[in-house]
Amino acid sequence: MIVRPEGGPRVVVGVDDSAGARCALAWAIGEARIRGLPLLVVHAAPLPAHVAAAGQLGCVTEALQSAGEQLIAQLLCEVADGSPAGVETATLSVVGEPGATLVRLARGDDILVVGRGERPALSRLLRPSVRLHCARRTRATFVCVRPPAVQSVIEELSDGERPHDRFGIRRLSQLLWGSDSGTVNGTKDR
């Protein structure tokens, strides 16, 4: 479990394998860098109902946590080329409902960041919205990051996208926050 510094706020970002989560991670890295706060990257995977009913909790829980750790590492590589420079970063992969987990982890002085995506109506009926759950229940400062419009991303990435950067988020975060830790919006801090 992550131990918070005495009285110190942090940036808590919830991630999954979506474009919205990648944008939220890029935004959270930049915000943590600007404010000088530690960053906690969290992936929470809900336990499938059939697994709980069958009593196979041990091996499935370990597999979900391991997959979450791999996803977090992959996202950090895609967005920031590994651990972000100049930001104290911690990761946490847990099994539980994502919204409830993020609300429980983010305290009143933290900044809670989630991504927003579009889901089909059936998906919204079957799975509750993490964004709405967090917005209604968190005591932390809540930020919901929407991915930029597709056309603006295509225009910004027209000078060459890396093949392993599926959503172009690394390029977008470099444009927003600069490639080194002292750069913001393409200008050096003096």
Short mmCIF file of C-alpha atoms in Angstrom, two decimals:
data_model
loop_
_atom_site.label_atom_id
_atom_site.label_comp_id
_atom_site.label_asym_id
_atom_site.label_seq_id
_atom_site.Cartn_x
_atom_site.Cartn_y
_atom_site.Cartn_z
CA MET A 1 0.00 0.00 0.00
CA ILE A 2 1.15 3.53 -0.74
CA VAL A 3 2.08 5.59 2.31
CA ARG A 4 1.34 9.27 1.89
CA PRO A 5 3.79 11.83 3.17
CA GLU A 6 2.62 13.62 6.31
CA GLY A 7 0.06 16.20 5.27
CA GLY A 8 1.22 16.10 1.66
CA PRO A 9 -1.16 16.05 -1.26
CA ARG A 10 -0.55 13.96 -4.38
CA VAL A 11 -1.99 13.40 -7.83
CA VAL A 12 -3.93 10.13 -8.09
CA VAL A 13 -4.78 8.95 -11.61
CA GLY A 14 -6.94 5.97 -12.52
CA VAL A 15 -5.96 4.15 -15.72
CA ASP A 16 -7.20 1.40 -18.00
CA ASP A 17 -6.49 0.49 -21.63
CA SER A 18 -8.28 3.43 -23.27
CA ALA A 19 -7.42 6.67 -25.03
CA GLY A 20 -9.10 8.64 -22.24
CA ALA A 21 -6.90 6.99 -19.61
CA ARG A 22 -3.78 7.76 -21.64
CA CYS A 23 -4.77 11.43 -21.86
CA ALA A 24 -5.55 11.46 -18.13
CA LEU A 25 -2.14 9.97 -17.37
CA ALA A 26 -0.37 12.54 -19.56
CA TRP A 27 -2.32 15.36 -17.85
CA ALA A 28 -1.62 13.94 -14.36
CA ILE A 29 2.12 13.66 -15.07
CA GLY A 30 2.23 17.28 -16.18
CA GLU A 31 0.20 18.46 -13.19
CA ALA A 32 2.39 16.53 -10.75
CA ARG A 33 5.50 18.00 -12.39
CA ILE A 34 4.18 21.57 -12.31
CA ARG A 35 2.98 21.36 -8.69
CA GLY A 36 5.90 19.26 -7.42
CA LEU A 37 3.55 16.55 -6.13
CA PRO A 38 4.02 12.78 -6.05
CA LEU A 39 2.04 10.78 -8.61
CA LEU A 40 0.10 7.60 -7.85
CA VAL A 41 -0.96 5.60 -10.92
CA VAL A 42 -3.80 3.20 -10.06
CA HIS A 43 -5.38 0.38 -12.05
CA ALA A 44 -8.38 -1.29 -10.43
CA ALA A 45 -9.89 -4.37 -12.05
CA PRO A 46 -13.31 -5.57 -10.93
CA LEU A 47 -13.58 -9.21 -9.94
CA PRO A 48 -15.86 -11.03 -12.40
CA ALA A 49 -19.05 -12.26 -10.72
CA HIS A 50 -18.66 -15.82 -12.00
CA VAL A 51 -15.22 -16.09 -10.36
CA ALA A 52 -16.54 -15.08 -6.94
CA ALA A 53 -19.38 -17.57 -7.28
CA ALA A 54 -17.02 -20.39 -8.26
CA GLY A 55 -14.65 -19.73 -5.34
CA GLN A 56 -11.53 -19.34 -7.52
CA LEU A 57 -10.43 -16.06 -5.92
CA GLY A 58 -6.72 -16.68 -5.29
CA CYS A 59 -5.33 -17.39 -8.75
CA VAL A 60 -7.70 -14.97 -10.52
CA THR A 61 -6.87 -12.13 -8.13
CA GLU A 62 -3.14 -12.63 -8.69
CA ALA A 63 -3.65 -12.76 -12.47
CA LEU A 64 -5.71 -9.54 -12.46
CA GLN A 65 -3.13 -7.73 -10.33
CA SER A 66 -0.28 -8.91 -12.54
CA ALA A 67 -2.12 -7.82 -15.69
CA GLY A 68 -2.77 -4.44 -14.07
CA GLU A 69 0.91 -3.98 -13.23
CA GLN A 70 1.86 -4.82 -16.82
CA LEU A 71 -0.74 -2.37 -18.14
CA ILE A 72 0.56 0.44 -15.92
CA ALA A 73 4.14 -0.20 -17.06
CA GLN A 74 3.00 -0.23 -20.70
CA LEU A 75 1.07 3.04 -20.29
CA LEU A 76 4.00 4.76 -18.60
CA CYS A 77 6.25 3.66 -21.48
CA GLU A 78 3.76 4.87 -24.08
CA VAL A 79 3.03 8.22 -22.45
CA ALA A 80 6.33 9.15 -20.78
CA ASP A 81 9.02 6.74 -22.05
CA GLY A 82 9.04 4.98 -18.68
CA SER A 83 8.97 6.63 -15.28
CA PRO A 84 8.40 10.37 -15.78
CA ALA A 85 11.46 12.53 -15.15
CA GLY A 86 11.15 14.92 -12.25
CA VAL A 87 8.07 13.22 -10.76
CA GLU A 88 8.06 10.85 -7.79
CA THR A 89 5.91 8.03 -9.17
CA ALA A 90 4.27 5.08 -7.45
CA THR A 91 1.99 2.46 -9.01
CA LEU A 92 -0.78 0.35 -7.55
CA SER A 93 -2.73 -2.49 -9.15
CA VAL A 94 -5.70 -3.76 -7.15
CA VAL A 95 -8.75 -5.94 -7.60
CA GLY A 96 -11.93 -4.04 -6.86
CA GLU A 97 -14.51 -1.72 -8.34
CA PRO A 98 -12.56 1.09 -10.03
CA GLY A 99 -14.73 4.00 -8.88
CA ALA A 100 -14.90 2.91 -5.26
CA THR A 101 -11.17 2.14 -5.20
CA LEU A 102 -10.20 5.57 -6.55
CA VAL A 103 -12.53 7.39 -4.13
CA ARG A 104 -11.08 5.39 -1.22
CA LEU A 105 -7.48 6.16 -2.24
CA ALA A 106 -7.89 9.89 -2.96
CA ARG A 107 -8.13 12.02 0.17
CA GLY A 108 -9.37 15.59 0.54
CA ASP A 109 -6.08 17.31 -0.34
CA ASP A 110 -5.33 15.09 -3.37
CA ILE A 111 -6.10 15.67 -7.02
CA LEU A 112 -8.05 12.72 -8.51
CA VAL A 113 -7.74 12.39 -12.29
CA VAL A 114 -9.72 10.06 -14.57
CA GLY A 115 -10.22 9.89 -18.30
CA ARG A 116 -13.50 10.17 -20.11
CA GLY A 117 -14.47 8.03 -23.02
CA GLU A 118 -17.54 7.30 -25.04
CA ARG A 119 -19.24 3.98 -24.43
CA PRO A 120 -22.20 2.34 -26.13
CA ALA A 121 -25.53 2.37 -24.32
CA LEU A 122 -25.42 -1.34 -23.45
CA SER A 123 -22.00 -0.99 -21.85
CA ARG A 124 -23.23 1.94 -19.75
CA LEU A 125 -26.13 -0.20 -18.52
CA LEU A 126 -23.94 -3.17 -17.60
CA ARG A 127 -20.99 -1.31 -16.05
CA PRO A 128 -21.33 1.81 -13.93
CA SER A 129 -19.40 4.91 -14.93
CA VAL A 130 -16.17 5.36 -12.97
CA ARG A 131 -16.17 9.07 -13.85
CA LEU A 132 -19.67 9.65 -12.44
CA HIS A 133 -19.00 7.54 -9.34
CA CYS A 134 -15.87 9.58 -8.57
CA ALA A 135 -17.54 12.91 -9.34
CA ARG A 136 -20.39 12.18 -6.95
CA ARG A 137 -18.42 10.69 -4.07
CA THR A 138 -14.85 12.00 -3.90
CA ARG A 139 -13.67 14.63 -1.45
CA ALA A 140 -10.54 15.27 -3.51
CA THR A 141 -10.24 17.82 -6.26
CA PHE A 142 -11.68 15.94 -9.24
CA VAL A 143 -10.45 16.31 -12.82
CA CYS A 144 -11.95 14.46 -15.78
CA VAL A 145 -9.78 14.57 -18.92
CA ARG A 146 -11.48 14.10 -22.26
CA PRO A 147 -9.37 12.95 -25.20
CA PRO A 148 -8.93 15.71 -27.78
CA ALA A 149 -11.03 15.64 -30.91
CA VAL A 150 -9.70 13.17 -33.47
CA GLN A 151 -9.07 15.85 -36.08
CA SER A 152 -6.88 17.95 -33.78
CA VAL A 153 -4.81 14.90 -32.80
CA ILE A 154 -4.29 14.00 -36.46
CA GLU A 155 -3.15 17.53 -37.25
CA GLU A 156 -0.71 17.62 -34.30
CA LEU A 157 0.73 14.21 -35.14
CA SER A 158 1.07 14.78 -38.87
CA ASP A 159 4.87 15.16 -38.59
CA GLY A 160 5.30 11.49 -37.65
CA GLU A 161 3.85 9.17 -35.06
CA ARG A 162 5.83 6.39 -33.41
CA PRO A 163 4.48 3.01 -34.50
CA HIS A 164 4.21 1.67 -30.92
CA ASP A 165 2.27 4.76 -29.77
CA ARG A 166 -1.19 3.54 -30.81
CA PHE A 167 -3.12 6.62 -29.72
CA GLY A 168 -0.40 9.25 -30.25
CA ILE A 169 -0.53 10.17 -26.58
CA ARG A 170 3.25 10.31 -26.08
CA ARG A 171 3.56 12.83 -28.92
CA LEU A 172 0.62 14.80 -27.55
CA SER A 173 2.09 14.86 -24.03
CA GLN A 174 5.44 15.99 -25.43
CA LEU A 175 3.68 18.82 -27.25
CA LEU A 176 1.83 19.83 -24.08
CA TRP A 177 4.52 19.38 -21.45
CA GLY A 178 7.78 19.35 -23.42
CA SER A 179 10.27 16.54 -23.75
CA ASP A 180 12.38 17.31 -20.68
CA SER A 181 11.27 18.05 -17.13
CA GLY A 182 11.97 21.80 -17.28
CA THR A 183 9.90 22.40 -20.38
CA VAL A 184 6.26 23.47 -20.38
CA ASN A 185 4.39 24.21 -23.61
CA GLY A 186 7.63 24.22 -25.57
CA THR A 187 9.36 26.93 -23.47
CA LYS A 188 12.03 26.43 -20.84
CA ASP A 189 11.30 27.55 -17.28
CA ARG A 190 13.79 30.21 -16.31
#
